[in-house]
Structure formats: C-alpha cells, structure tokens
Short mmCIF file of C-alpha atoms and ligand atoms in Angstrom, two decimals:
data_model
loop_
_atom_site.label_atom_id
_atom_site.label_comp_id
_atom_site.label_asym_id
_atom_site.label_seq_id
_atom_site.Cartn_x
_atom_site.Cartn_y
_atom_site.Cartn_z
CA UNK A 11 -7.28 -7.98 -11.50
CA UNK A 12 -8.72 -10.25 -8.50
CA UNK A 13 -11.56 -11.92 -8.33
CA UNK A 14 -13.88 -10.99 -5.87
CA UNK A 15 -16.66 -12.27 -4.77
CA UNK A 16 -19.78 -10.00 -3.89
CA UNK A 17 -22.07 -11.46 -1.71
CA UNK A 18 -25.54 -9.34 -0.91
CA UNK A 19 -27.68 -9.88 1.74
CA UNK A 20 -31.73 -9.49 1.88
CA UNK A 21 -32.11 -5.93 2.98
CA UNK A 22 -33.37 -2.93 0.92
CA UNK A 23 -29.27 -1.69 0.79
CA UNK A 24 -28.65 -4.31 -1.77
CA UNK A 25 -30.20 -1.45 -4.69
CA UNK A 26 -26.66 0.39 -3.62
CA UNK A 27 -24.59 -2.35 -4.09
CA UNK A 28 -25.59 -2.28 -8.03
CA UNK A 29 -23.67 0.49 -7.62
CA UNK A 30 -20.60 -0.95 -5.86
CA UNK A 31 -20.57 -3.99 -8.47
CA UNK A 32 -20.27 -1.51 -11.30
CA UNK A 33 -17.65 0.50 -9.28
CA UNK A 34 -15.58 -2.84 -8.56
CA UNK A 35 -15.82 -4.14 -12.48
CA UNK A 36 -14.79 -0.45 -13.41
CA UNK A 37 -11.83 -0.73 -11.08
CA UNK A 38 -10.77 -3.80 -13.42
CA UNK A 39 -11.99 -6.81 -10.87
CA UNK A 40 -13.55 -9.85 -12.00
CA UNK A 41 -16.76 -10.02 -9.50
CA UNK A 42 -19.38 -13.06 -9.14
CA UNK A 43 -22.32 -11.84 -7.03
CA UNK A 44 -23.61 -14.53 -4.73
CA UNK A 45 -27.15 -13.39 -3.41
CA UNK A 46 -29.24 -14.37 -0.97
CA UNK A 47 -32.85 -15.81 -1.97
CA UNK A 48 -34.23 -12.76 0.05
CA UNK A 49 -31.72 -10.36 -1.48
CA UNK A 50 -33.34 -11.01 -4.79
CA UNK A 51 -36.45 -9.94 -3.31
CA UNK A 52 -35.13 -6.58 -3.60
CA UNK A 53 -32.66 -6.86 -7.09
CA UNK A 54 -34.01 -9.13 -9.19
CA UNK A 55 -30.95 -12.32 -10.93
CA UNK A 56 -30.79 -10.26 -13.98
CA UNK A 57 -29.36 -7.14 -12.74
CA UNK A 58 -26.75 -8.76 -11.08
CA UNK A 59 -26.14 -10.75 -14.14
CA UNK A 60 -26.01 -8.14 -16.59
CA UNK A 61 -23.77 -5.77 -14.24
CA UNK A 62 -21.52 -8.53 -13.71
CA UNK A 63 -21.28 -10.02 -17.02
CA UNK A 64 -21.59 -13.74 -14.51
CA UNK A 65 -23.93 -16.12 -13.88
CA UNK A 66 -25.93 -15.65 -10.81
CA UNK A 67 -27.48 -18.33 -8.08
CA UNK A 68 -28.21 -18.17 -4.96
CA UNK A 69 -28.69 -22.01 -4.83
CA UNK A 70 -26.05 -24.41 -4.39
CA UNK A 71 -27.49 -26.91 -6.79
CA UNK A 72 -27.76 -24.95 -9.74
CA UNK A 73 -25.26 -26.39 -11.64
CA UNK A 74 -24.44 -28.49 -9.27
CA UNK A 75 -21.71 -30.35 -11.51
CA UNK A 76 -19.35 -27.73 -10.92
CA UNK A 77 -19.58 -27.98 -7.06
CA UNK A 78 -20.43 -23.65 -6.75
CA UNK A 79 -20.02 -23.81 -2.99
CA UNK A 80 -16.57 -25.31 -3.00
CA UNK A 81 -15.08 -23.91 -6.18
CA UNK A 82 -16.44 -19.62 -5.86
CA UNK A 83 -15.03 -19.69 -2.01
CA UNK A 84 -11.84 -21.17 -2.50
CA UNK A 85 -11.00 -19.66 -6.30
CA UNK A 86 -11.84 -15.73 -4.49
CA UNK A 87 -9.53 -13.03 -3.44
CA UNK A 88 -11.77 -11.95 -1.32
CA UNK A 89 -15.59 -11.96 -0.67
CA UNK A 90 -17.10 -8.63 0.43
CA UNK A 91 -21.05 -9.25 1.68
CA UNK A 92 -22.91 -5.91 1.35
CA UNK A 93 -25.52 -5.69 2.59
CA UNK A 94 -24.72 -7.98 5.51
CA UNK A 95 -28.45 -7.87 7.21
CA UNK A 96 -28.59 -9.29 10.91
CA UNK A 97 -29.76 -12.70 9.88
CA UNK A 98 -26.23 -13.38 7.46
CA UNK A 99 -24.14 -12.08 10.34
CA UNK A 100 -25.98 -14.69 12.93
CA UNK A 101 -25.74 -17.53 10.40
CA UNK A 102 -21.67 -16.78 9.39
CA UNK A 103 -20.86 -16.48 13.28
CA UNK A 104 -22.82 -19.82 13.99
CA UNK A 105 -21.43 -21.67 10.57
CA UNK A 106 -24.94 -22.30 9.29
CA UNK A 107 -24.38 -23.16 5.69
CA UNK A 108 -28.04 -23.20 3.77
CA UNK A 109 -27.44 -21.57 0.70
CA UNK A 110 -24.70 -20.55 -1.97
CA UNK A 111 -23.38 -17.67 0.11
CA UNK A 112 -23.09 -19.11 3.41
CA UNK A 113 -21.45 -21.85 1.93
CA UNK A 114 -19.19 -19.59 -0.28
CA UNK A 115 -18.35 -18.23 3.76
CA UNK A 116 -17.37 -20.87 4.73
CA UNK A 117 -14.95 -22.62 2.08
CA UNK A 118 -13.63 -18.66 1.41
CA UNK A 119 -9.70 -18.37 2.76
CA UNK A 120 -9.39 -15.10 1.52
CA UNK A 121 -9.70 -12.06 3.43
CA UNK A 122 -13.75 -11.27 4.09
CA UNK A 123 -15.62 -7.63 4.34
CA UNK A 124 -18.94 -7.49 5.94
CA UNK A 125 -21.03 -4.59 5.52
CA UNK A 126 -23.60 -4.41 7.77
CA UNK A 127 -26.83 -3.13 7.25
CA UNK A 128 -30.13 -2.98 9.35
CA UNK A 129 -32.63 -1.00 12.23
CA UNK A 130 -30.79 0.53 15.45
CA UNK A 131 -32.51 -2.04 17.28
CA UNK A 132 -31.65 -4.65 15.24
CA UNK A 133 -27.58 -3.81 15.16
CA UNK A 134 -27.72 -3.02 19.15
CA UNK A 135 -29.43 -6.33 19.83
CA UNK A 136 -26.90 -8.19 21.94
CA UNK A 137 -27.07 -11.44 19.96
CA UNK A 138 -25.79 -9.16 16.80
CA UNK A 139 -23.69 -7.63 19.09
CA UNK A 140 -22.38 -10.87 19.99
CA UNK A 141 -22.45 -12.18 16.81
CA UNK A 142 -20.48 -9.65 15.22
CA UNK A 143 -17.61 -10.08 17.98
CA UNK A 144 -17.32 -13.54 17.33
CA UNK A 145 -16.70 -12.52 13.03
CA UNK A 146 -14.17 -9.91 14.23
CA UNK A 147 -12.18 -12.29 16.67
CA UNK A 148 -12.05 -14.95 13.86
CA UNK A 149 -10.37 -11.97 11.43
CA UNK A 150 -13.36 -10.80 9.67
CA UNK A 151 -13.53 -7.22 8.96
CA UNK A 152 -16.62 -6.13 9.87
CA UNK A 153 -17.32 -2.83 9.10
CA UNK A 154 -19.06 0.07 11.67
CA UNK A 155 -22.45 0.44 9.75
CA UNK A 156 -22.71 4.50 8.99
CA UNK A 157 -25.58 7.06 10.93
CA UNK A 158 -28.02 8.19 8.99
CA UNK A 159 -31.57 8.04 6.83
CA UNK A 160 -32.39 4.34 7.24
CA UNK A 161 -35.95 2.72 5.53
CA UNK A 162 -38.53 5.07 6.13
CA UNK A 163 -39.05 8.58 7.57
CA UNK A 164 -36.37 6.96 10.65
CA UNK A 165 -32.72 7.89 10.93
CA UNK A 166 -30.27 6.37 13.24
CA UNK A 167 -26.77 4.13 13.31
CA UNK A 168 -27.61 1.26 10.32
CA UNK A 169 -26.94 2.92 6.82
CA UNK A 170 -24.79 0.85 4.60
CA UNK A 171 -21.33 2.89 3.80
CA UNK A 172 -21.51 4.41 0.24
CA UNK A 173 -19.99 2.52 -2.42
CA UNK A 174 -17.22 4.38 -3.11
CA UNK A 175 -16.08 4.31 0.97
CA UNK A 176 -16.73 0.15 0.29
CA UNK A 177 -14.79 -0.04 -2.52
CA UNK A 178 -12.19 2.28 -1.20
CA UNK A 179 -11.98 -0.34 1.96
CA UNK A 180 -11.84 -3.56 -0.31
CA UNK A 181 -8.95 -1.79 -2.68
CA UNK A 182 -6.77 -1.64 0.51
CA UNK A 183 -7.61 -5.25 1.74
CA UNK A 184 -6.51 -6.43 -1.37
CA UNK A 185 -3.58 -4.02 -1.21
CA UNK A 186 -2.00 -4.94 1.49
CA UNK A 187 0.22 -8.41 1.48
CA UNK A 188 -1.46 -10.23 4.21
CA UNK A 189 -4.91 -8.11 4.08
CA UNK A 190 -4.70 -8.28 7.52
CA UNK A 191 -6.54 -6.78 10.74
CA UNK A 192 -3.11 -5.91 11.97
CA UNK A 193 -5.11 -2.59 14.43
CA UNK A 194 -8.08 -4.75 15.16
CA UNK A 195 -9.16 -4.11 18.86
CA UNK A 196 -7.28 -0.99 19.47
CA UNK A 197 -9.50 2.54 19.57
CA UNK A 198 -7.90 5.71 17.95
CA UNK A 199 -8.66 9.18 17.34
CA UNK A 200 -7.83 11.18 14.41
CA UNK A 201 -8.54 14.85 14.52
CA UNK A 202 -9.05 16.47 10.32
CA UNK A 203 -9.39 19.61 8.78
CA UNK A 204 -8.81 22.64 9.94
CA UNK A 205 -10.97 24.77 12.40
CA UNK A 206 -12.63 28.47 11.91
CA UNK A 207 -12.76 31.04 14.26
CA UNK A 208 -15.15 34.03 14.26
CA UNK A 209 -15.05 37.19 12.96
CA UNK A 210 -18.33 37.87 12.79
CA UNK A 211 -21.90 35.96 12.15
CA UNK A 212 -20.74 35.64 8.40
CA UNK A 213 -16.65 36.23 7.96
CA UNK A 214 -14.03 33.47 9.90
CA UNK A 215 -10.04 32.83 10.07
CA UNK A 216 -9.52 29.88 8.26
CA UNK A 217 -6.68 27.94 7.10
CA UNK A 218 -6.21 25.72 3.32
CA UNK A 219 -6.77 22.38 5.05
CA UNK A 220 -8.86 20.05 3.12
CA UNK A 221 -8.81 16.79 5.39
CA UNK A 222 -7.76 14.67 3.19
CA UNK A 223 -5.28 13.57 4.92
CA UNK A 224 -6.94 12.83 8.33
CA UNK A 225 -9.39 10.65 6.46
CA UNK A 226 -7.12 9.18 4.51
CA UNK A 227 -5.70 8.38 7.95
CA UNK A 228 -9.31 7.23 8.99
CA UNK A 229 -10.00 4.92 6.22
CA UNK A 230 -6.97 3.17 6.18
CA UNK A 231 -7.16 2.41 10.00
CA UNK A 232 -10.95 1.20 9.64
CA UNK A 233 -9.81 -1.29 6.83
CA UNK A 234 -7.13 -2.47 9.25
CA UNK A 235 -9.60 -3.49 12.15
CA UNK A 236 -9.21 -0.22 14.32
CA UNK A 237 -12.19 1.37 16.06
CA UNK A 238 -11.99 5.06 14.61
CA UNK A 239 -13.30 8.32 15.74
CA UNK A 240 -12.39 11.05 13.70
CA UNK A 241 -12.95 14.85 15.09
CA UNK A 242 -13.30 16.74 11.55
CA UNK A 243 -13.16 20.21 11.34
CA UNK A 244 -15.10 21.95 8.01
CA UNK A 245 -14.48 18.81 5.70
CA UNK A 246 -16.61 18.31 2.96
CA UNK A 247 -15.66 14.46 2.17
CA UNK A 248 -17.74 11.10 2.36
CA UNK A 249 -17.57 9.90 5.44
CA UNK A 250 -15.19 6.54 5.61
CA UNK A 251 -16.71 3.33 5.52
CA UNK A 252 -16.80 2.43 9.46
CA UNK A 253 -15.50 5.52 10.82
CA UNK A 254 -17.42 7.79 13.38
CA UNK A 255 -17.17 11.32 12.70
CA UNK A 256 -17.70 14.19 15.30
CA UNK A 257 -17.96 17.69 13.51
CA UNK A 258 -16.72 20.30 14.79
CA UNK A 259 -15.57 24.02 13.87
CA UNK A 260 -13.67 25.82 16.30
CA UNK A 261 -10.25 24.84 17.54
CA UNK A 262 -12.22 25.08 20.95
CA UNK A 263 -14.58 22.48 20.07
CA UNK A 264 -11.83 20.12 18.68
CA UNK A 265 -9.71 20.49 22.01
CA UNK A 266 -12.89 19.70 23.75
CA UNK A 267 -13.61 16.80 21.63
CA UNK A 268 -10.25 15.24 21.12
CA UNK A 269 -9.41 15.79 24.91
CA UNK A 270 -12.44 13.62 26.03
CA UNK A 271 -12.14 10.96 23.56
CA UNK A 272 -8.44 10.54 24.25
CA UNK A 273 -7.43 8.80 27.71
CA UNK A 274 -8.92 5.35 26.07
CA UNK A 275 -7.26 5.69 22.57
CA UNK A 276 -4.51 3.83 22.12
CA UNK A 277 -3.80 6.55 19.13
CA UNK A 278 -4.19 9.74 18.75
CA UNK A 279 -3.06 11.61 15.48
CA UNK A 280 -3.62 15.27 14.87
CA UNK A 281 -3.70 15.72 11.75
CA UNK A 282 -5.90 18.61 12.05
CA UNK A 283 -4.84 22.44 11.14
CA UNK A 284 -5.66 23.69 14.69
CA UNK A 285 -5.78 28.21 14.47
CA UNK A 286 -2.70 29.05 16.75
CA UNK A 287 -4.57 32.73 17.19
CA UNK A 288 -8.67 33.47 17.00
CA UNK A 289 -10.09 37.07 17.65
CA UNK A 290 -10.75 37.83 21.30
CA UNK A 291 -14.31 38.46 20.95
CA UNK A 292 -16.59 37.49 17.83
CA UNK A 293 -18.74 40.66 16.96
CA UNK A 294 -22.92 40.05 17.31
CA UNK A 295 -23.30 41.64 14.19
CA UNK A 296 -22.28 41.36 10.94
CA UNK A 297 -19.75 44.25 10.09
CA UNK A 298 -20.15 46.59 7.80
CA UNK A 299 -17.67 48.05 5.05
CA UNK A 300 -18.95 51.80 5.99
CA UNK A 301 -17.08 51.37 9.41
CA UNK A 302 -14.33 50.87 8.01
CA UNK A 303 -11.74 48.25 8.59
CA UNK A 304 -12.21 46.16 11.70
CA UNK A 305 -9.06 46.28 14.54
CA UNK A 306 -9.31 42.10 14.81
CA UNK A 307 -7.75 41.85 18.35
CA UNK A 308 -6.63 38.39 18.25
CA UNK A 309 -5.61 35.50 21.38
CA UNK A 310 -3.71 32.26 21.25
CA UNK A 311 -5.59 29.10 21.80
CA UNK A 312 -5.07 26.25 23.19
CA UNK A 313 -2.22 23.96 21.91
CA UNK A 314 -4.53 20.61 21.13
CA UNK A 315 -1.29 18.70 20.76
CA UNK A 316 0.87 19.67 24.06
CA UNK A 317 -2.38 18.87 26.59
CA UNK A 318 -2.24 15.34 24.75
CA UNK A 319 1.19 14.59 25.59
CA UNK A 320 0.93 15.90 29.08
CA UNK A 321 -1.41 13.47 30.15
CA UNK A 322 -0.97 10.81 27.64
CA UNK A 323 -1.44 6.95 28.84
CA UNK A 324 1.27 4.58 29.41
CA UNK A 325 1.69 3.17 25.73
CA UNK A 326 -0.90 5.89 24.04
CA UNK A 327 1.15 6.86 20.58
CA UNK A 328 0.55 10.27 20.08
CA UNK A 329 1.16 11.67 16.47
CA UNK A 330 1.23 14.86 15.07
CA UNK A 331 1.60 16.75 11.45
CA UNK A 332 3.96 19.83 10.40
CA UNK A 333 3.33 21.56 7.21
CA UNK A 334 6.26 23.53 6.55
CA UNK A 335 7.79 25.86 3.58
CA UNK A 336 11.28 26.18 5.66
CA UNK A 337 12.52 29.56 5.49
CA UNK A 338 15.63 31.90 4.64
CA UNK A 339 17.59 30.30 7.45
CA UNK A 340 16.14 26.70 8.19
CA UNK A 341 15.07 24.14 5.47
CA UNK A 342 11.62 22.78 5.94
CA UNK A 343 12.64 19.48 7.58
CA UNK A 344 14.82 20.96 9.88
CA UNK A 345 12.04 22.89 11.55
CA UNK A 346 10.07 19.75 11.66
CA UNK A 347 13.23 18.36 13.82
CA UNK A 348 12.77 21.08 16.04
CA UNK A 349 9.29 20.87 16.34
CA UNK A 350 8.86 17.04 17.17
CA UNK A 351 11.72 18.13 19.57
CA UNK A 352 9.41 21.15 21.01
CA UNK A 353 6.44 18.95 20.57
CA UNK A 354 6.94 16.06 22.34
CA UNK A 355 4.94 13.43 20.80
CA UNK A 356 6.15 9.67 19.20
CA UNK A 357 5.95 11.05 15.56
CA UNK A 358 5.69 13.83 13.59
CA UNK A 359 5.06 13.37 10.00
CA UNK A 360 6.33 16.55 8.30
CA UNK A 361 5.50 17.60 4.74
CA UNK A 362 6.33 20.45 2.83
CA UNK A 363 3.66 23.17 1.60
CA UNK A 364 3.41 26.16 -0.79
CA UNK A 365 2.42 26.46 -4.00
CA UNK A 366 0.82 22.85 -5.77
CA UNK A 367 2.01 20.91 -2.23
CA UNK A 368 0.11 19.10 -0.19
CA UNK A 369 -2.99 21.39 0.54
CA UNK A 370 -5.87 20.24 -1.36
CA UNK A 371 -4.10 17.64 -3.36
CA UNK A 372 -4.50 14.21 -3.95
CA UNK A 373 -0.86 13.37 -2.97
CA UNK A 374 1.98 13.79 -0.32
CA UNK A 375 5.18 13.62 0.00
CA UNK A 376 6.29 13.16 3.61
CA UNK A 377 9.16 12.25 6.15
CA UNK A 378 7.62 11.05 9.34
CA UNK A 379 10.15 11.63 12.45
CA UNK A 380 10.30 9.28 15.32
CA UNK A 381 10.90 10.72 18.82
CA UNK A 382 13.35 7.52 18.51
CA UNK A 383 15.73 9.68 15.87
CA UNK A 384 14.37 7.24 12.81
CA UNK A 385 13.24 9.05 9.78
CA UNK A 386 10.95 7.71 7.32
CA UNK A 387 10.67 9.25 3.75
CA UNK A 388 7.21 8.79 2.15
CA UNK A 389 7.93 9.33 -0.93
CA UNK A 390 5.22 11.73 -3.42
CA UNK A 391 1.78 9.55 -3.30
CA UNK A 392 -2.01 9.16 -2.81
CA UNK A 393 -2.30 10.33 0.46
CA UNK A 394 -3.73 6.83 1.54
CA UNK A 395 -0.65 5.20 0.97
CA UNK A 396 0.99 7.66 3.70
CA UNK A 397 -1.64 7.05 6.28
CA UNK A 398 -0.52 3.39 5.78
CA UNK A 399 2.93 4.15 6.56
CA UNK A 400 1.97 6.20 9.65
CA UNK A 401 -0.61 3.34 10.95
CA UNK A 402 2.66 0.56 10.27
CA UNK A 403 4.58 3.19 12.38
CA UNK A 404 2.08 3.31 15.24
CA UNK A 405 1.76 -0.14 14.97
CA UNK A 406 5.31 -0.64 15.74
CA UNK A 407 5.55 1.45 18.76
CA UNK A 408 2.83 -1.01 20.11
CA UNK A 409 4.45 -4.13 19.61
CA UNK A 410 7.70 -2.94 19.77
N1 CTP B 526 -1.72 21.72 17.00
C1 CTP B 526 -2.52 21.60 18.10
N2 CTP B 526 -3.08 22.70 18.67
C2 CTP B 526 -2.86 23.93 18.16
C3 CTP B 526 -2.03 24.07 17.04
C4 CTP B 526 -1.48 22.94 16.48
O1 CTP B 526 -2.72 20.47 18.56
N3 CTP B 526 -3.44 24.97 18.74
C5 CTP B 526 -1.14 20.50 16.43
C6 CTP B 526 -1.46 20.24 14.98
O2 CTP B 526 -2.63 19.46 14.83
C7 CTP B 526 -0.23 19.49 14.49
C8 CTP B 526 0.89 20.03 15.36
O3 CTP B 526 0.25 20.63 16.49
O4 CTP B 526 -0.34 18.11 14.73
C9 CTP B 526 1.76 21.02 14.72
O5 CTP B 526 1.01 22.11 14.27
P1 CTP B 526 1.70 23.43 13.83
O6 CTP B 526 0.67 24.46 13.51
O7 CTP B 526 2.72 23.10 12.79
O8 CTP B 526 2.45 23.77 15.20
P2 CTP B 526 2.78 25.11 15.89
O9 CTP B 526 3.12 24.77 17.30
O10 CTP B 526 1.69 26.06 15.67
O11 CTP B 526 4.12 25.54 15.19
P3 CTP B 526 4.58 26.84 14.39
O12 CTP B 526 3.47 27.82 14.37
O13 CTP B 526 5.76 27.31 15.17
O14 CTP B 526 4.98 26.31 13.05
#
C-alpha cells in the first residue's frame, strides 16, 4: 500500500478522476485528495470524502494544528494532479504556493504525475508550453494530454487520459525503485498490432496479433519520460496515457508511417506483426461463393524492419520481435539467433507462440538477444514488466 496523494485541478475532467480515486483505493492505496477551490466547483468536498474515506481541504488552515501543507507533501509516495488545468501547471513551474495543493507541490519529494487537461489553445499557448518544460526538466512527469471530445461540441489535443491509462502510469512510478524519468527527452517509435491486407471490400489476411505488447511497450516508455508515437495496426485497446497513436491497417501504411517518423527517434521497436505476403491486387467487389474459390495471387511486401536498419542514425537502437514455435530441426530460440543475425538490428526479443502463448494473452515469456551476444531471459509475466526490460535494454545501449 502507498499513500498517494491525488491532487485535482479546476477543470470539468475532475468528474473522471472520481473514477481514478475509486480505481486507486481498489488497487489497495491509501489516497488523500487535495483539491483546488475551483476544482470543487465541479465535485463538490463530499464526494471526494466519501470515495476516499479522508478528510478533504483545499485550504491550508483548516486544521491548521497539524501543519496540512508540510505534513500531506512530505508523508506521500507520490502525488498525481489530475486534472492539471493550465493555471496549476503555471503556478507549480513558477513555485506559487496559495493553497493546500500548491503547497502539498512544493514540500512533496516523491515522484509527481501531472495530468494535463484543457482547450488546444490553451495547451499550445507558449507560456504552457514553457511552463510545462520547466516541470519536465525539474523531473516531473508530465503526461501528453490525449486527442479527442473536449467540453462542448469541440474536439482536439486536451482530453484527460482515462483512468485506467492514469492509474496504469502511477502503478509503474511507484513500481519502479527510483520512479525515475530515466527516457525523458528521447523520442521513440513503437509500431503494434498486426496489419490486414485485402482480399476483397469485406474479407483480409490477417494475423493473431493483439498489440498488447507494443502498448505495453508504449505505456511503460511514457511513464519513463519518453516522447512516444506508436503506429498501431487493428488494435482495439485504450490508448496509453501520453502516447500518440497513428492507425493504420496495411503493412504499406505502417512502412510509410514508421519510415517517416523514424530518422529523429532515438528508438524504434517493431513490435508489430508486419504480413510478409498480401494479394497482388484487391478485387472491387465483394466475391461471391457461386464463383467458386478465389486463385489469391499473393506478393511479398516490404520488410519494415531491414529499411530501418539500412538507414538507421548514428546511436538510433533499433529493436525488433520474433514469435517463434521452432520446428522439427531448430528449437524456437535458435531461429531467433539466426534471425537477429539475418536481421540486423540491436535486439531482438524472441518469444515462443502456439497454442495458450503469447498471442492474445496477458503474459510473456521472452529472451531478448543483443546484437552484442548477451541474452536476457524474461521470465513468464504481465507483458508490462517485459517492455520494462526492453526499455532498461535500450536504455543501456544509449548510455553505454
Ligand atoms: N517485420 C518487418 N516487416 C515485415 C515483416 C516483419 O519489419 N514485412 C519485422 C517485425 O515487426 C519483427 C521482425 O521483422 O520485428 C521479425 O518479424 P518476422 O515475421 O518474425 O520476420 P520474418 O523476416 O518474416 O521471418 P520468418 O518469416 O523467416 O520467420
């Protein structure tokens, strides 16, 4: 159990992070919720209250005999502000201390989460802009706020992360020992799910991919600080708190994608099920049974993976996945040997499929091979806690 403190900023977001309270008590956390005066505006002291099972203030001299704005900073784990509005960010980058919750930010030594949440306008206004730059470079996570429906009929970049990409963000903080922003200024791009070519207006090749593991691979580097764009093929998960996502379908589009995002990533993982073949020509119409069964002519495509390396940066990392069920003559990790051999990238994390493995599931096993001729078993676990490994892998190619 840690105790973390929830603070919530005055914007209309701050309904959703009822929500995220309930989701962090359920998770086992002890949470005091330090609102704004604004913020309760919108979610009245008793909610929080009640959902928190705490006493709730938003003024530093309420029981002012127990010093609040001392004791709830220093006693936290960490403090996660959700909704962060414009007017919190500008006040924690200047130090401004004028009620409970700025005050709480600035005796806190734990690590913080900020949660933006506001207009277009008001998030690309270059004093936010600066403001949230000067959080980041003192070690603040401050999370990418998520495109979509904002207040109103308007839609744009703004949206408060759901709760359940928040709370997956503040579980890893507090999982890792120094809940550090150890990929903070460094750009990557993750490529997830697997594409679909055409067989007709309604039929497709597919593969089993679910994505899991590229956003597992997403989240994890957003919580660490990294700027993330993740080229998702068919996946129908929540997008990550922080993360940008670029759908695509075909392994066409993904090339096309990945390929332009790539020459300023310092990253790129493909952990994307990319078709090897797609039929030659897509037919207009739908095809009927009474024709009887379609000659599918099919072409290779483009290998996503081999243009990366070829015209990789000096110090890019370039990663990439093998699913493999070995075969009557060569076990499934010696083929990934051979592969990260054919391949040519940094590493290659290789996990074994089939029946119950990997596809779909909420855990992996994996052994992640280093062009170096280190091997790293991963032993069976929540796919998150492999992403972690590959990220502390990446990470020491960089420094190393
Ligand atoms: N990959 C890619 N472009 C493709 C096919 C695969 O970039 N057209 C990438 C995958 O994203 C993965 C890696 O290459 O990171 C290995 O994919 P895999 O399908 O195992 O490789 P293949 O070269 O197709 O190997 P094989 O069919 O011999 O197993």
């Amino acid at each position: 159990m840690s105790r973390i403190v929830l603070g919530v900023g005055g914007g209309i977001a701050a309904y959703k992070s009822c929500d995220l309270l309930r989701r962090l008590t359920e998770s086992g956390h002890d949470v005091r919720v330090v609102p704004t005066a604004t913020a309760l505006q919108f979610v009245g002291q008793a909610t929080w209250a009640a959902l928190s099972g705490q006493p709730v203030s938003a003024d530093p001299m309420d029981n002012v005999h127990e010093v609040p704005h001392v004791r709830i900073g220093q006693d936290a784990d960490l403090v996660v502000v959700a909704p962060a509005t414009a007017n919190l960010l500008a006040k924690a980058a200047n130090g401004l201390a004028d009620d409970l919750l700025t005050n709480v930010l600035l005796t806190a030594r734990c690590p913080i989460v900020m949660v933006p949440a506001m207009h277009t306008e008001m998030w690309e206004h270059p004093a936010t802009v600066d403001n949230v730059a000067t959080l980041r470079r003192r070690g603040i996570l401050v999370i990418e706020p998520a495109e979509g429906r904002l207040t109103g009929a308007d839609s744009g970049k703004g949206r408060m992360p759901e709760p359940t990409e928040i709370l997956s963000v503040v579980q890893q903080t507090l999982g890792r020992p120094d809940g550090g922003l150890d990929l903070a200024g460094k750009r990557v791009v993750i490529s997830a799910g697997g594409t679909r070519e055409s067989i007709d207006p309604v039929r497709f090749v597919g593969n089993r991919s679910s994505g899991r593991q590229g956003y597992a691979l997403a989240s994890s580097a957003a919580a660490r600080g990294a700027e993330v764009a993740l080229v998702s093929a068919n996946v129908d998960l929540p997008v990550p708190a922080g993360v940008t996502v670029i759908p695509v379908v075909t392994a066409d589009e993904l090339k096309n994608e990945v390929l332009s995002r790539a020459p300023s990533a310092d990253a790129v993982v493909m952990a994307a099920a990319v078709a090897d073949f797609r039929p030659s020509s897509a037919a207009e119409h739908k095809l009927k049974k009474g024709d009887g069964a379609p000659a599918v002519v099919l072409e290779p495509t483009d290998d996503v993976l081999a243009a990366l390396v070829a015209v990789r940066p000096d110090r890019q990392v370039v990663v990439g996945f093998a699913a493999e069920t070995g075969d009557d003559r060569t076990p499934w990790l010696e083929l990934g040997r051979q592969k990260l051999a054919r391949k040519g990238c940094d590493l290659l994390v290789v996990n074994q499929v089939g029946e119950g493995l990997a596809f779909g599931t909420e855990d992996n096993a994996a052994v992640v091979l280093d062009r170096d001729g280190t091997e790293t078993v991963v032993p069976s676990g929540p796919k998150l806690a492999l992403a972690h490994v590959v990220w502390d892998l990446v990470r020491g190619r960089w420094v190393g």
